[in-house]
């Protein structure tokens, strides 16, 4: 079970969030922005759900502070939509918001939980985006890689991934291969592993909970996949940096370096003296 920090002055919104996540996460209720900052710095918070307009105006400076000082915390804005807030909401993503919940439109329990999970996935995907410079890749390849991570909670198949990118599976497979990426099925597994590693960054989540959340057949199946792809146990993945570690391993794969090299880097070369 993960810990979510909240800043939701509207009690209806707070109750809806509690109903949506009650079996998945615990909540740390904060009364103001300083309390939210303290919770994100001090406690094992992995996500913050906040009213961007808790003090009346859009608190972009507070959001930027959280993004700089607590980069591992995913940020979800839960707001009531009014005409005068439209421009502020357009700028929310630039300030560092990972997800947006609009009150009375997409905050039914199941939909709200799905939005929260996707926000976490986008946060993990940003790490990979920076690591492998996805902006240099063709749009279809970039979209496929990001979808493999942001849809990791869903039952993705190669066919569904191809439909989401808008091209036939065979064409998608060729474009991924030409760009040096794994074919769709393996890419989907990498996406799930990156998201799993992101979830493991919370010390309160064990391998069995992660396996259940990401629809692995069992905890053992998840551990076996970690060994096969990453040559590491879930605990080792956590201790080595979580999603950042897995992102580096995928980058090494794209460069043709075995994943085990991350664990056992080659010894530095020592020149031999000739006498």
C-alpha positions as a LaTeX table, in Angstrom:
\begin{tabular}{lrrr}
\hline
Residue & $x$ (\AA) & $y$ (\AA) & $z$ (\AA) \\
\hline
Unk1 & 0.00 & 0.00 & 0.00 \\
Unk2 & 1.38 & 3.38 & $-1.02$ \\
Unk3 & 1.02 & 6.74 & 0.70 \\
Unk4 & $-0.76$ & 9.63 & $-1.03$ \\
Unk5 & $-0.52$ & 13.16 & 0.38 \\
Unk6 & $-3.60$ & 15.32 & $-0.22$ \\
Unk7 & $-4.43$ & 19.02 & $-0.16$ \\
Unk8 & $-8.16$ & 19.07 & $-0.86$ \\
Unk9 & $-10.14$ & 21.77 & 1.00 \\
Unk10 & $-13.33$ & 20.56 & $-0.70$ \\
Unk11 & $-14.53$ & 17.73 & 1.53 \\
Unk12 & $-16.61$ & 16.16 & $-1.25$ \\
Unk13 & $-13.50$ & 15.78 & $-3.35$ \\
Unk14 & $-11.58$ & 14.39 & $-0.38$ \\
Unk15 & $-14.28$ & 11.76 & 0.24 \\
Unk16 & $-14.39$ & 10.76 & $-3.42$ \\
Unk17 & $-10.63$ & 10.25 & $-3.45$ \\
Unk18 & $-10.77$ & 8.19 & $-0.27$ \\
Unk19 & $-13.49$ & 6.00 & $-1.77$ \\
Unk20 & $-11.49$ & 5.50 & $-4.97$ \\
Unk21 & $-8.19$ & 4.47 & $-3.35$ \\
Unk22 & $-9.31$ & 2.87 & $-0.10$ \\
Unk23 & $-8.13$ & $-0.64$ & $-1.02$ \\
Unk24 & $-4.97$ & 0.49 & $-2.82$ \\
Unk25 & $-3.42$ & 3.40 & $-0.91$ \\
Unk26 & $-3.44$ & 5.26 & 2.39 \\
Unk27 & $-3.93$ & 9.02 & 2.60 \\
Unk28 & $-2.01$ & 11.73 & 4.49 \\
Unk29 & $-4.32$ & 14.75 & 4.75 \\
Unk30 & $-2.63$ & 18.17 & 4.64 \\
Unk31 & $-4.31$ & 21.44 & 5.61 \\
Unk32 & $-2.13$ & 23.84 & 3.59 \\
Unk33 & 0.82 & 24.04 & 1.22 \\
Unk34 & 3.54 & 24.04 & 3.93 \\
Unk35 & 2.01 & 20.86 & 5.39 \\
Unk36 & 2.00 & 19.26 & 1.94 \\
Unk37 & 5.65 & 20.17 & 1.41 \\
Unk38 & 6.61 & 18.69 & 4.78 \\
Unk39 & 4.72 & 15.46 & 4.07 \\
Unk40 & 6.36 & 15.02 & 0.66 \\
Unk41 & 9.82 & 15.65 & 2.10 \\
Unk42 & 9.48 & 13.66 & 5.33 \\
Unk43 & 7.11 & 10.75 & 4.63 \\
Unk44 & 7.24 & 7.93 & 2.04 \\
Unk45 & 4.80 & 9.79 & $-0.23$ \\
Unk46 & 4.75 & 8.60 & $-3.83$ \\
Unk47 & 1.90 & 10.80 & $-5.08$ \\
Unk48 & 0.23 & 14.07 & $-4.11$ \\
Unk49 & $-3.35$ & 14.94 & $-5.03$ \\
Unk50 & $-3.87$ & 18.65 & $-4.70$ \\
Unk51 & $-6.30$ & 21.43 & $-5.41$ \\
Unk52 & $-4.26$ & 23.77 & $-7.57$ \\
Unk53 & $-6.57$ & 26.61 & $-6.43$ \\
Unk54 & $-6.57$ & 25.75 & $-2.72$ \\
Unk55 & $-5.74$ & 29.35 & $-1.81$ \\
Unk56 & $-7.90$ & 30.92 & $-4.52$ \\
Unk57 & $-5.28$ & 31.38 & $-7.25$ \\
Unk58 & $-3.26$ & 28.83 & $-9.19$ \\
Unk59 & $-0.30$ & 27.93 & $-6.97$ \\
Unk60 & 2.26 & 27.24 & $-9.69$ \\
Unk61 & 5.19 & 28.23 & $-7.46$ \\
Unk62 & 4.18 & 25.56 & $-4.95$ \\
Unk63 & 3.94 & 22.98 & $-7.72$ \\
Unk64 & 7.38 & 23.92 & $-9.03$ \\
Unk65 & 8.82 & 23.67 & $-5.52$ \\
Unk66 & 7.47 & 20.14 & $-5.18$ \\
Unk67 & 8.80 & 19.20 & $-8.60$ \\
Unk68 & 12.31 & 20.45 & $-7.74$ \\
Unk69 & 12.57 & 19.21 & $-4.15$ \\
Unk70 & 10.48 & 16.01 & $-4.40$ \\
Unk71 & 11.03 & 14.82 & $-8.00$ \\
Unk72 & 9.89 & 11.26 & $-7.24$ \\
Unk73 & 6.44 & 12.41 & $-6.12$ \\
Unk74 & 3.83 & 12.34 & $-8.90$ \\
Unk75 & 1.49 & 15.33 & $-8.84$ \\
Unk76 & $-2.23$ & 15.19 & $-9.64$ \\
Unk77 & $-4.40$ & 18.31 & $-9.69$ \\
Unk78 & $-8.03$ & 17.76 & $-8.60$ \\
Unk79 & $-9.98$ & 20.87 & $-9.52$ \\
Unk80 & $-13.40$ & 22.27 & $-10.26$ \\
Unk81 & $-13.47$ & 23.55 & $-13.83$ \\
Unk82 & $-14.60$ & 27.14 & $-14.35$ \\
Unk83 & $-14.20$ & 29.46 & $-17.33$ \\
Unk84 & $-11.65$ & 31.71 & $-15.60$ \\
Unk85 & $-9.42$ & 28.73 & $-14.75$ \\
Unk86 & $-9.12$ & 27.33 & $-18.27$ \\
Unk87 & $-5.85$ & 29.12 & $-19.10$ \\
Unk88 & $-4.30$ & 28.12 & $-15.77$ \\
Unk89 & $-5.18$ & 24.47 & $-16.35$ \\
Unk90 & $-3.59$ & 24.67 & $-19.80$ \\
Unk91 & $-0.34$ & 25.75 & $-18.11$ \\
Unk92 & $-0.52$ & 23.12 & $-15.35$ \\
Unk93 & 1.47 & 20.54 & $-17.32$ \\
Unk94 & 4.31 & 23.00 & $-17.89$ \\
Unk95 & 4.49 & 23.62 & $-14.14$ \\
Unk96 & 4.97 & 19.90 & $-13.43$ \\
Unk97 & 1.48 & 18.43 & $-12.97$ \\
Unk98 & 1.42 & 14.77 & $-14.07$ \\
Unk99 & $-2.35$ & 14.31 & $-14.08$ \\
Unk100 & $-5.59$ & 16.27 & $-13.99$ \\
Unk101 & $-8.90$ & 15.28 & $-12.37$ \\
Unk102 & $-11.89$ & 17.48 & $-13.20$ \\
Unk103 & $-14.51$ & 17.41 & $-10.46$ \\
Unk104 & $-17.93$ & 16.00 & $-11.41$ \\
Unk105 & $-16.61$ & 14.86 & $-14.78$ \\
Unk106 & $-13.98$ & 12.18 & $-14.27$ \\
Unk107 & $-13.93$ & 11.54 & $-10.51$ \\
Unk108 & $-16.11$ & 8.44 & $-10.27$ \\
Unk109 & $-14.16$ & 5.92 & $-8.11$ \\
Unk110 & $-12.91$ & 3.61 & $-10.85$ \\
Unk111 & $-12.10$ & 6.44 & $-13.25$ \\
Unk112 & $-10.38$ & 8.45 & $-10.53$ \\
Unk113 & $-8.17$ & 5.51 & $-9.56$ \\
Unk114 & $-7.25$ & 4.94 & $-13.21$ \\
Unk115 & $-6.28$ & 8.60 & $-13.60$ \\
Unk116 & $-4.05$ & 8.38 & $-10.53$ \\
Unk117 & $-2.33$ & 5.26 & $-11.85$ \\
Unk118 & $-1.74$ & 6.88 & $-15.24$ \\
Unk119 & $-0.25$ & 9.94 & $-13.54$ \\
Unk120 & 2.23 & 7.71 & $-11.75$ \\
Unk121 & 3.06 & 6.01 & $-15.02$ \\
Unk122 & 3.64 & 9.35 & $-16.77$ \\
Unk123 & 6.05 & 10.32 & $-14.00$ \\
Unk124 & 8.00 & 7.11 & $-14.57$ \\
Unk125 & 7.86 & 7.59 & $-18.34$ \\
Unk126 & 9.44 & 11.04 & $-18.04$ \\
Unk127 & 12.55 & 9.41 & $-16.58$ \\
Unk128 & 12.89 & 7.19 & $-19.63$ \\
Unk129 & 12.09 & 10.05 & $-21.98$ \\
Unk130 & 15.03 & 12.03 & $-20.64$ \\
Unk131 & 17.34 & 9.01 & $-20.48$ \\
Unk132 & 17.04 & 7.85 & $-24.09$ \\
Unk133 & 16.18 & 11.17 & $-25.76$ \\
Unk134 & 12.90 & 9.98 & $-27.20$ \\
Unk135 & 12.33 & 13.31 & $-28.89$ \\
Unk136 & 14.90 & 12.21 & $-31.49$ \\
Unk137 & 12.88 & 9.12 & $-32.39$ \\
Unk138 & 10.14 & 8.93 & $-35.05$ \\
Unk139 & 6.72 & 9.88 & $-33.61$ \\
Unk140 & 5.34 & 6.34 & $-33.86$ \\
Unk141 & 8.30 & 4.88 & $-31.97$ \\
Unk142 & 8.14 & 7.60 & $-29.33$ \\
Unk143 & 4.40 & 7.06 & $-28.84$ \\
Unk144 & 4.77 & 3.28 & $-28.62$ \\
Unk145 & 7.48 & 3.51 & $-25.94$ \\
Unk146 & 5.52 & 6.01 & $-23.85$ \\
Unk147 & 2.28 & 4.01 & $-24.20$ \\
Unk148 & 4.05 & 0.84 & $-23.05$ \\
Unk149 & 4.77 & 2.63 & $-19.77$ \\
Unk150 & 1.72 & 4.83 & $-19.27$ \\
Unk151 & $-0.64$ & 1.93 & $-20.06$ \\
Unk152 & 1.34 & $-0.58$ & $-17.98$ \\
Unk153 & $-1.64$ & $-1.05$ & $-15.63$ \\
Unk154 & $-3.81$ & $-2.17$ & $-18.53$ \\
Unk155 & $-3.92$ & $-5.49$ & $-20.34$ \\
Unk156 & $-1.77$ & $-4.27$ & $-23.23$ \\
Unk157 & $-1.16$ & $-6.64$ & $-26.14$ \\
Unk158 & 0.89 & $-6.02$ & $-29.28$ \\
Unk159 & $-2.34$ & $-5.66$ & $-31.24$ \\
Unk160 & $-3.75$ & $-3.09$ & $-28.82$ \\
Unk161 & $-0.46$ & $-1.18$ & $-28.76$ \\
Unk162 & $-0.54$ & $-1.04$ & $-32.57$ \\
Unk163 & $-4.14$ & 0.23 & $-32.54$ \\
Unk164 & $-3.23$ & 2.94 & $-30.04$ \\
Unk165 & $-0.39$ & 4.13 & $-32.28$ \\
Unk166 & $-2.67$ & 3.97 & $-35.32$ \\
Unk167 & $-0.67$ & 1.56 & $-37.49$ \\
Unk168 & $-0.73$ & $-2.20$ & $-38.19$ \\
Unk169 & 1.23 & $-4.41$ & $-35.81$ \\
Unk170 & 3.67 & $-5.53$ & $-38.51$ \\
Unk171 & 4.49 & $-1.94$ & $-39.41$ \\
Unk172 & 4.93 & $-1.02$ & $-35.74$ \\
Unk173 & 7.26 & $-3.96$ & $-35.20$ \\
Unk174 & 9.41 & $-2.93$ & $-38.17$ \\
Unk175 & 9.61 & 0.71 & $-37.06$ \\
Unk176 & 10.61 & $-0.29$ & $-33.54$ \\
Unk177 & 13.23 & $-2.70$ & $-34.83$ \\
Unk178 & 14.61 & $-0.16$ & $-37.31$ \\
Unk179 & 14.99 & 2.32 & $-34.42$ \\
Unk180 & 16.81 & $-0.26$ & $-32.31$ \\
Unk181 & 13.95 & $-0.93$ & $-29.89$ \\
Unk182 & 12.53 & $-4.32$ & $-28.86$ \\
Unk183 & 9.51 & $-5.65$ & $-30.80$ \\
Unk184 & 6.03 & $-4.87$ & $-29.36$ \\
Unk185 & 5.69 & $-7.81$ & $-26.95$ \\
Unk186 & 9.08 & $-7.25$ & $-25.35$ \\
Unk187 & 8.56 & $-3.49$ & $-25.31$ \\
Unk188 & 5.32 & $-4.00$ & $-23.36$ \\
Unk189 & 7.22 & $-6.09$ & $-20.81$ \\
Unk190 & 9.88 & $-3.39$ & $-20.50$ \\
Unk191 & 7.13 & $-0.84$ & $-19.93$ \\
Unk192 & 5.65 & $-2.94$ & $-17.13$ \\
Unk193 & 9.09 & $-3.39$ & $-15.57$ \\
Unk194 & 9.78 & 0.35 & $-15.62$ \\
Unk195 & 6.43 & 1.00 & $-13.95$ \\
Unk196 & 7.04 & $-1.83$ & $-11.47$ \\
Unk197 & 10.41 & $-0.34$ & $-10.58$ \\
Unk198 & 8.78 & 3.06 & $-10.09$ \\
Unk199 & 6.28 & 1.45 & $-7.69$ \\
Unk200 & 9.06 & $-0.36$ & $-5.85$ \\
Unk201 & 10.67 & 2.98 & $-5.02$ \\
Unk202 & 8.13 & 3.09 & $-2.20$ \\
Unk203 & 9.50 & 0.94 & 0.62 \\
Unk204 & 5.93 & 0.06 & 1.59 \\
Unk205 & 5.31 & $-1.90$ & $-1.62$ \\
Unk206 & 6.54 & $-5.46$ & $-1.92$ \\
Unk207 & 6.89 & $-7.59$ & $-5.04$ \\
Unk208 & 3.55 & $-9.35$ & $-4.56$ \\
Unk209 & 1.63 & $-6.05$ & $-4.40$ \\
Unk210 & 3.39 & $-4.75$ & $-7.49$ \\
Unk211 & 2.68 & $-7.99$ & $-9.35$ \\
Unk212 & $-1.01$ & $-7.72$ & $-8.47$ \\
Unk213 & $-1.24$ & $-4.06$ & $-9.51$ \\
Unk214 & 0.40 & $-4.72$ & $-12.89$ \\
Unk215 & $-1.49$ & $-7.95$ & $-13.58$ \\
Unk216 & 1.44 & $-10.38$ & $-13.48$ \\
Unk217 & 0.14 & $-13.95$ & $-12.99$ \\
Unk218 & 1.84 & $-14.11$ & $-9.57$ \\
Unk219 & 4.61 & $-12.67$ & $-7.46$ \\
Unk220 & 6.84 & $-15.52$ & $-8.63$ \\
Unk221 & 6.12 & $-14.70$ & $-12.27$ \\
Unk222 & 7.06 & $-11.07$ & $-11.62$ \\
Unk223 & 10.32 & $-12.08$ & $-9.90$ \\
Unk224 & 11.17 & $-14.45$ & $-12.78$ \\
Unk225 & 10.59 & $-11.64$ & $-15.30$ \\
Unk226 & 12.89 & $-9.37$ & $-13.29$ \\
Unk227 & 15.61 & $-12.01$ & $-13.36$ \\
Unk228 & 15.17 & $-12.73$ & $-17.07$ \\
Unk229 & 15.21 & $-9.11$ & $-18.22$ \\
Unk230 & 17.17 & $-7.31$ & $-15.49$ \\
Unk231 & 19.22 & $-10.04$ & $-13.76$ \\
Unk232 & 18.04 & $-8.59$ & $-10.43$ \\
Unk233 & 15.51 & $-9.23$ & $-7.69$ \\
Unk234 & 12.80 & $-6.66$ & $-6.84$ \\
Unk235 & 14.75 & $-5.65$ & $-3.72$ \\
Unk236 & 17.89 & $-5.14$ & $-5.79$ \\
Unk237 & 15.94 & $-3.05$ & $-8.30$ \\
Unk238 & 14.72 & $-0.84$ & $-5.44$ \\
Unk239 & 18.18 & $-0.44$ & $-3.91$ \\
Unk240 & 19.78 & 0.36 & $-7.28$ \\
Unk241 & 17.46 & 3.26 & $-8.08$ \\
Unk242 & 14.10 & 1.88 & $-9.16$ \\
Unk243 & 12.78 & 3.18 & $-12.49$ \\
Unk244 & 15.96 & 5.12 & $-13.20$ \\
Unk245 & 17.94 & 1.89 & $-12.90$ \\
Unk246 & 15.60 & $-0.01$ & $-15.24$ \\
Unk247 & 15.64 & 2.88 & $-17.71$ \\
Unk248 & 19.44 & 2.72 & $-17.79$ \\
Unk249 & 19.29 & $-1.03$ & $-18.44$ \\
Unk250 & 16.94 & $-0.51$ & $-21.37$ \\
Unk251 & 19.30 & 2.14 & $-22.71$ \\
Unk252 & 22.18 & $-0.33$ & $-22.44$ \\
Unk253 & 20.10 & $-2.89$ & $-24.32$ \\
Unk254 & 19.52 & $-0.38$ & $-27.11$ \\
Unk255 & 23.27 & 0.16 & $-27.26$ \\
Unk256 & 23.90 & $-3.59$ & $-27.40$ \\
Unk257 & 25.28 & $-3.94$ & $-23.87$ \\
Unk258 & 24.10 & $-6.87$ & $-21.73$ \\
Unk259 & 22.02 & $-5.86$ & $-18.69$ \\
Unk260 & 24.41 & $-7.70$ & $-16.40$ \\
Unk261 & 27.06 & $-5.09$ & $-17.17$ \\
Unk262 & 25.13 & $-2.63$ & $-14.99$ \\
Unk263 & 25.66 & $-4.96$ & $-12.04$ \\
Unk264 & 29.22 & $-6.01$ & $-12.93$ \\
Unk265 & 30.87 & $-3.13$ & $-14.82$ \\
Unk266 & 34.19 & $-3.98$ & $-16.50$ \\
Unk267 & 37.33 & $-3.29$ & $-14.55$ \\
Unk268 & 39.24 & $-0.20$ & $-15.70$ \\
Unk269 & 42.11 & $-0.93$ & $-18.06$ \\
Unk270 & 45.56 & $-0.67$ & $-16.48$ \\
Unk271 & 48.39 & 0.00 & $-18.95$ \\
Unk272 & 51.22 & $-2.49$ & $-18.80$ \\
Unk273 & 54.74 & $-1.12$ & $-18.51$ \\
Unk274 & 57.35 & $-2.44$ & $-20.89$ \\
Unk275 & 60.77 & $-2.92$ & $-19.32$ \\
\hline
\end{tabular}
